[in-house]
Amino acid sequence: QVQLVESGGGLVQAGDSLRVSCAVFANTFSRTTISWFRQAPGKEREFVAGANWGGGTGYADSVKGRFLISRNPFKNTVDLQMNSLQPEDTAVYYCAARQASLLYGSVDDVEFWGQGTQVTVSS
């Protein structure tokens, strides 16, 4: 079982940066893949970034070069650094987890979800 606690969302202006954090409470964090998804009003939930325990990371094309995902095994957290934010990045951001798997990138790969945190980017 995995519990996910998110923090760091908020309201920013276009061009600003935010860091959201996912605290992971799991029996084995070292073998848990963590991903970030987002969902805007009227849109489907979409993959943003993922980091598995095999050292692999991946990003959606829309955030490559702007967002960075990192794992901190000493604090059992996964951070998403979001730079050069734009209004189209406005969404509820969700932390997601899958145990004993290196897979990420699809809602179908998710076993556990966080509660979501609102990120709003004004123009």
Backbone as a chain_set.jsonl record, in Angstrom:
{"seq": "QVQLVESGGGLVQAGDSLRVSCAVFANTFSRTTISWFRQAPGKEREFVAGANWGGGTGYADSVKGRFLISRNPFKNTVDLQMNSLQPEDTAVYYCAARQASLLYGSVDDVEFWGQGTQVTVSS", "coords": {"N": [[0.829, -1.191, 0.0], [0.365, 2.288, -0.651], [0.623, 5.645, 0.308], [0.158, 9.0, -0.668], [1.199, 12.298, -0.331], [0.767, 15.547, -1.255], [2.262, 18.767, -1.914], [2.869, 22.306, -2.391], [1.553, 23.553, -4.525], [-0.04, 26.418, -6.143], [-0.755, 29.897, -6.958], [0.586, 31.573, -9.674], [2.349, 33.874, -11.86], [2.667, 34.04, -15.457], [5.699, 32.724, -16.691], [6.881, 32.38, -14.251], [8.148, 30.149, -11.638], [7.522, 27.018, -10.002], [7.727, 24.571, -7.413], [6.529, 21.457, -6.844], [5.861, 18.917, -4.464], [5.908, 15.471, -3.65], [5.236, 13.499, -1.035], [6.015, 10.275, -0.147], [4.605, 7.498, 1.266], [5.362, 4.418, 1.709], [5.852, 0.849, 1.671], [8.165, 0.045, 0.419], [9.957, 2.334, -0.841], [12.113, 2.444, -2.564], [11.531, 0.717, -4.594], [9.371, 1.737, -5.947], [7.612, 3.299, -8.46], [7.132, 6.646, -9.344], [4.964, 9.104, -10.599], [3.892, 12.151, -12.199], [0.799, 13.553, -13.021], [-1.585, 15.623, -14.76], [-4.63, 17.528, -14.843], [-6.727, 19.544, -16.591], [-9.606, 21.763, -16.581], [-12.309, 20.334, -18.315], [-10.656, 18.699, -19.778], [-8.884, 15.596, -20.455], [-7.142, 13.575, -18.05], [-3.645, 13.845, -18.077], [-0.339, 12.599, -18.711], [2.595, 13.888, -17.182], [5.283, 13.774, -16.056], [7.652, 11.221, -15.119], [9.376, 9.03, -12.827], [11.221, 6.221, -12.324], [12.337, 3.406, -10.265], [14.467, 2.262, -11.456], [16.121, 4.198, -12.393], [15.255, 5.576, -14.576], [13.77, 8.331, -16.296], [11.065, 10.279, -17.589], [9.287, 12.513, -19.792], [6.433, 14.428, -20.758], [5.968, 15.735, -24.051], [5.155, 18.389, -24.026], [6.289, 19.548, -21.784], [8.982, 19.106, -21.755], [12.295, 20.153, -21.19], [11.475, 22.217, -19.604], [10.334, 21.287, -17.212], [11.467, 19.375, -14.397], [11.95, 16.256, -12.92], [12.671, 14.634, -9.86], [14.022, 12.221, -7.598], [14.199, 11.78, -4.103], [15.636, 9.726, -2.1], [16.317, 9.755, 0.6], [14.546, 11.379, 1.943], [12.225, 10.298, 1.104], [10.691, 11.454, -0.98], [9.353, 12.839, -4.027], [10.074, 15.269, -6.284], [8.79, 17.854, -8.404], [10.05, 20.155, -10.402], [8.973, 23.052, -11.832], [9.414, 25.163, -14.412], [9.322, 28.299, -16.22], [6.517, 28.649, -16.447], [3.332, 28.569, -18.043], [0.059, 29.831, -19.003], [-1.345, 27.642, -20.111], [-0.424, 25.548, -18.616], [-1.95, 25.46, -16.406], [-3.708, 23.552, -14.12], [-4.997, 20.784, -12.185], [-2.633, 19.068, -10.408], [-1.506, 15.803, -10.041], [-0.011, 13.402, -7.975], [1.236, 10.136, -8.528], [1.507, 6.561, -8.157], [3.151, 3.396, -8.638], [3.855, 0.129, -7.713], [6.581, -2.19, -7.744], [7.164, -2.09, -10.459], [8.46, -0.778, -13.488], [7.111, 0.885, -15.101], [5.584, 3.814, -16.482], [3.664, 6.686, -17.521], [1.091, 6.294, -18.426], [-2.334, 6.417, -17.475], [-3.333, 3.923, -16.982], [-1.213, 2.601, -15.847], [-1.122, 3.294, -13.222], [-1.404, 2.693, -9.76], [-1.911, 3.931, -7.306], [-3.139, 7.074, -6.185], [-2.525, 10.544, -5.429], [-4.122, 13.325, -3.704], [-4.261, 15.55, -5.283], [-3.143, 18.795, -6.342], [-3.702, 22.228, -6.826], [-2.522, 24.122, -9.509], [-2.21, 27.266, -10.744], [-1.76, 29.43, -13.395], [-1.432, 32.68, -14.262], [-1.924, 35.128, -16.864]], "CA": [[0.0, 0.0, 0.0], [1.082, 3.542, -0.781], [-0.076, 6.9, 0.523], [0.853, 10.101, -1.295], [0.815, 13.6, 0.198], [1.314, 16.562, -2.138], [2.351, 20.134, -1.436], [3.596, 23.229, -3.241], [0.746, 24.211, -5.537], [-0.365, 27.8, -5.87], [-1.054, 30.829, -8.043], [1.767, 32.281, -10.148], [2.229, 34.551, -13.142], [3.383, 33.429, -16.566], [7.139, 32.869, -16.606], [7.345, 32.029, -12.909], [8.467, 28.756, -11.346], [6.976, 26.377, -8.815], [8.145, 23.215, -7.127], [5.576, 20.65, -6.107], [6.51, 17.784, -3.844], [5.087, 14.324, -3.303], [5.757, 12.662, 0.039], [5.594, 8.911, -0.419], [4.576, 6.584, 2.401], [5.278, 3.103, 1.099], [6.658, -0.183, 2.302], [9.466, 0.041, -0.24], [10.068, 3.474, -1.731], [13.156, 2.189, -3.548], [10.958, -0.084, -5.674], [8.111, 2.368, -6.29], [7.668, 4.285, -9.535], [6.313, 7.821, -9.068], [4.698, 9.939, -11.755], [3.002, 13.3, -12.074], [-0.201, 13.778, -14.041], [-2.349, 16.846, -14.556], [-5.939, 17.561, -15.484], [-7.329, 20.863, -16.708], [-11.061, 21.695, -16.759], [-12.766, 19.899, -19.612], [-9.629, 17.897, -20.436], [-8.543, 14.316, -19.862], [-5.926, 13.551, -17.256], [-2.521, 13.566, -18.949], [0.966, 12.361, -18.125], [3.514, 15.019, -17.171], [6.651, 13.305, -15.848], [7.755, 10.027, -14.314], [10.693, 8.598, -12.368], [11.146, 4.883, -11.769], [13.434, 3.026, -9.382], [15.575, 1.831, -12.275], [16.889, 5.363, -12.8], [14.69, 6.177, -15.763], [12.835, 9.448, -16.207], [10.421, 10.608, -18.842], [8.504, 13.732, -19.772], [5.564, 14.743, -21.877], [6.596, 16.675, -24.975], [4.758, 19.745, -23.705], [7.035, 20.076, -20.644], [10.404, 18.816, -21.902], [13.133, 21.332, -21.142], [10.956, 23.164, -18.617], [10.058, 20.592, -15.956], [12.44, 18.378, -13.967], [11.499, 15.382, -11.852], [13.79, 14.07, -9.118], [13.719, 11.392, -6.44], [15.026, 11.95, -2.923], [15.404, 8.511, -1.303], [16.55, 9.996, 2.022], [13.325, 11.986, 2.463], [11.092, 9.601, 0.498], [9.889, 12.411, -1.728], [9.595, 13.056, -5.442], [9.787, 16.668, -6.575], [8.635, 18.296, -9.783], [10.408, 21.551, -10.581], [8.28, 23.563, -13.0], [9.954, 26.454, -14.807], [8.704, 28.969, -17.371], [5.115, 28.247, -16.465], [2.436, 29.275, -18.95], [-1.353, 29.6, -18.658], [-1.778, 26.304, -20.509], [-0.006, 24.604, -17.582], [-2.935, 25.497, -15.333], [-4.373, 22.258, -13.96], [-4.768, 20.071, -10.938], [-1.509, 18.161, -10.572], [-1.662, 14.616, -9.222], [1.062, 12.438, -7.781], [0.754, 8.779, -8.769], [2.505, 5.55, -7.823], [2.996, 1.998, -9.003], [4.874, -0.66, -7.041], [7.174, -3.353, -8.402], [7.054, -1.9, -11.896], [9.22, 0.33, -14.045], [6.256, 1.536, -16.076], [4.926, 5.082, -16.239], [3.248, 7.355, -18.749], [-0.307, 6.036, -18.723], [-3.234, 6.268, -16.337], [-3.483, 2.49, -16.753], [-0.061, 2.123, -15.093], [-1.191, 3.85, -11.879], [-2.083, 1.942, -8.712], [-2.273, 4.811, -6.212], [-3.215, 8.495, -6.525], [-2.622, 11.577, -4.418], [-5.38, 14.073, -3.705], [-4.163, 16.607, -6.267], [-2.874, 20.15, -5.891], [-4.033, 23.167, -7.891], [-1.523, 25.054, -10.026], [-2.86, 28.239, -11.6], [-0.808, 30.353, -14.006], [-2.133, 33.81, -14.851], [-1.219, 35.801, -17.94]], "C": [[0.868, 1.247, 0.0], [0.141, 4.699, -0.477], [0.789, 8.042, 0.003], [0.304, 11.419, -0.767], [1.533, 14.673, -0.598], [1.329, 17.925, -1.472], [3.017, 20.992, -2.502], [2.81, 23.911, -4.335], [0.444, 25.65, -5.163], [-0.673, 28.584, -7.123], [0.205, 31.6, -8.4], [1.45, 32.987, -11.457], [3.024, 33.818, -14.209], [4.874, 33.748, -16.486], [7.723, 32.51, -15.258], [7.618, 30.535, -12.791], [7.779, 28.3, -10.071], [7.622, 25.008, -8.648], [7.06, 22.532, -6.308], [6.279, 19.391, -5.625], [5.49, 16.711, -3.499], [5.801, 13.517, -2.226], [5.154, 11.276, -0.091], [5.711, 8.07, 0.842], [4.304, 5.195, 1.849], [6.17, 2.12, 1.83], [8.055, -0.271, 1.697], [9.521, 1.155, -1.278], [11.062, 3.204, -2.86], [12.67, 1.354, -4.726], [9.576, 0.432, -6.072], [8.334, 3.414, -7.374], [6.674, 5.405, -9.258], [6.182, 8.655, -10.333], [3.858, 11.139, -11.357], [2.08, 13.353, -13.284], [-0.868, 15.117, -13.775], [-3.661, 16.772, -15.331], [-6.499, 18.974, -15.429], [-8.836, 20.714, -16.896], [-11.442, 21.323, -18.183], [-11.787, 19.036, -20.383], [-9.448, 16.558, -19.732], [-7.267, 14.441, -19.041], [-4.753, 13.097, -18.128], [-1.224, 13.407, -18.165], [1.84, 13.593, -18.246], [4.966, 14.549, -17.084], [6.635, 12.064, -14.97], [9.192, 9.707, -13.96], [10.564, 7.223, -11.737], [12.399, 4.549, -10.97], [14.614, 2.451, -10.144], [16.434, 2.968, -12.778], [16.342, 6.071, -14.022], [13.745, 7.324, -15.45], [12.254, 9.72, -17.577], [9.511, 11.808, -18.686], [7.569, 13.786, -20.967], [6.247, 15.786, -22.759], [6.315, 18.129, -24.596], [5.576, 20.374, -22.572], [8.529, 19.802, -20.731], [11.215, 20.109, -21.97], [12.683, 22.363, -20.144], [10.767, 22.534, -17.24], [11.154, 19.568, -15.676], [11.868, 17.574, -12.81], [12.72, 14.765, -11.182], [13.293, 13.275, -7.922], [14.708, 11.691, -5.323], [14.793, 10.751, -2.008], [15.594, 8.708, 0.191], [15.332, 10.614, 2.694], [12.064, 11.278, 1.98], [10.131, 10.58, -0.175], [10.27, 12.39, -3.199], [9.15, 14.471, -5.77], [9.622, 16.893, -8.066], [8.912, 19.789, -9.827], [9.82, 22.037, -11.9], [8.766, 24.977, -13.277], [9.216, 26.992, -16.028], [7.241, 28.582, -17.536], [4.281, 29.164, -17.365], [0.996, 28.977, -18.57], [-1.854, 28.212, -19.034], [-1.309, 25.211, -19.55], [-0.98, 24.566, -16.412], [-3.717, 24.19, -15.283], [-4.264, 21.823, -12.511], [-3.681, 19.037, -11.202], [-1.613, 17.03, -9.556], [-0.37, 13.813, -9.162], [0.484, 11.042, -7.909], [1.872, 7.778, -8.546], [2.122, 4.178, -8.352], [4.162, 1.231, -8.383], [5.326, -1.83, -7.905], [7.034, -3.288, -9.921], [7.88, -0.699, -12.312], [8.386, 1.186, -14.98], [5.71, 2.866, -15.576], [4.47, 5.653, -17.577], [1.795, 7.173, -19.128], [-1.106, 5.939, -17.438], [-3.404, 4.797, -15.977], [-2.336, 1.897, -15.947], [-0.114, 2.525, -13.62], [-1.969, 2.932, -10.942], [-2.616, 2.839, -7.601], [-2.199, 6.266, -6.673], [-3.146, 9.369, -5.285], [-3.907, 12.353, -4.582], [-5.41, 15.178, -4.755], [-3.892, 17.959, -5.635], [-3.037, 21.103, -7.066], [-2.843, 24.053, -8.229], [-2.224, 25.967, -11.019], [-1.834, 29.251, -12.083], [-1.597, 31.449, -14.709], [-1.269, 34.463, -15.918], [-0.988, 37.268, -17.639]], "O": [[1.959, 1.265, 0.571], [-0.996, 4.728, -0.947], [2.003, 8.053, 0.205], [-0.908, 11.635, -0.755], [2.763, 14.715, -0.621], [0.523, 18.21, -0.585], [3.657, 20.468, -3.414], [3.351, 24.778, -5.02], [0.641, 26.06, -4.019], [-0.833, 28.022, -8.206], [0.826, 32.213, -7.531], [0.42, 32.734, -12.082], [3.947, 33.065, -13.899], [5.265, 34.89, -16.244], [8.937, 32.35, -15.131], [7.356, 29.762, -13.713], [7.493, 29.099, -9.179], [8.014, 24.37, -9.625], [6.719, 22.979, -5.214], [7.173, 18.867, -6.289], [4.36, 17.005, -3.108], [6.849, 12.922, -2.479], [3.934, 11.12, -0.139], [6.793, 7.945, 1.415], [3.161, 4.84, 1.56], [7.116, 2.504, 2.517], [9.014, -0.622, 2.384], [9.177, 0.952, -2.442], [10.877, 3.68, -3.98], [13.342, 1.295, -5.756], [8.714, -0.344, -6.485], [9.158, 4.314, -7.213], [5.506, 5.144, -8.969], [7.158, 8.885, -11.047], [3.199, 11.141, -10.317], [2.523, 13.216, -14.424], [-0.732, 15.681, -12.689], [-3.782, 16.059, -16.327], [-6.715, 19.528, -14.351], [-9.302, 19.658, -17.323], [-10.957, 21.923, -19.142], [-12.055, 18.674, -21.529], [-9.809, 16.402, -18.566], [-6.424, 15.299, -19.302], [-4.849, 12.091, -18.831], [-1.04, 14.0, -17.102], [1.838, 14.267, -19.276], [5.783, 14.887, -17.94], [5.718, 11.873, -14.171], [10.116, 10.061, -14.691], [9.878, 7.066, -10.727], [13.384, 5.288, -10.986], [15.658, 2.178, -9.551], [17.388, 2.735, -13.52], [16.91, 7.071, -14.461], [13.013, 7.29, -14.461], [12.875, 9.427, -18.598], [9.021, 12.093, -17.593], [7.87, 13.264, -22.04], [7.01, 16.618, -22.27], [7.152, 19.002, -24.825], [5.564, 21.594, -22.409], [9.277, 20.23, -19.852], [10.872, 21.035, -22.704], [13.424, 23.302, -19.853], [11.013, 23.178, -16.22], [11.702, 18.967, -16.6], [11.364, 18.137, -11.839], [13.691, 14.413, -11.852], [12.277, 13.611, -7.312], [15.906, 11.838, -5.565], [13.849, 10.757, -1.219], [15.087, 7.912, 0.981], [15.106, 10.399, 3.885], [10.959, 11.621, 2.4], [8.92, 10.533, 0.039], [11.37, 11.976, -3.566], [7.992, 14.831, -5.561], [10.236, 16.209, -8.885], [8.111, 20.593, -9.348], [10.132, 21.496, -12.961], [8.555, 25.883, -12.47], [8.575, 26.245, -16.767], [6.794, 28.235, -18.628], [4.507, 30.372, -17.43], [0.727, 27.986, -17.892], [-2.708, 27.66, -18.339], [-1.748, 24.066, -19.659], [-0.847, 23.726, -15.522], [-4.312, 23.772, -16.276], [-3.535, 22.417, -11.717], [-3.802, 18.223, -12.117], [-1.786, 17.269, -8.361], [0.279, 13.58, -10.182], [-0.63, 10.784, -7.452], [3.047, 8.101, -8.723], [0.946, 3.846, -8.494], [5.318, 1.634, -8.512], [4.554, -2.382, -8.69], [6.814, -4.304, -10.581], [7.986, 0.28, -11.573], [8.905, 2.12, -15.59], [5.41, 3.021, -14.392], [4.851, 5.155, -18.637], [1.31, 7.825, -20.052], [-0.612, 5.437, -16.428], [-3.595, 4.457, -14.81], [-2.47, 0.796, -15.413], [0.761, 2.136, -12.846], [-3.052, 2.454, -11.281], [-3.657, 2.545, -7.015], [-1.317, 6.642, -7.445], [-3.64, 8.994, -4.222], [-4.694, 12.081, -5.488], [-6.482, 15.688, -5.081], [-4.353, 18.24, -4.529], [-2.568, 20.825, -8.17], [-2.233, 24.658, -7.347], [-2.769, 25.501, -12.019], [-1.123, 29.858, -11.282], [-2.345, 31.175, -15.647], [-0.042, 34.368, -15.885], [-0.402, 37.981, -18.454]]}, "num_chains": 1, "name": "protein.A"}
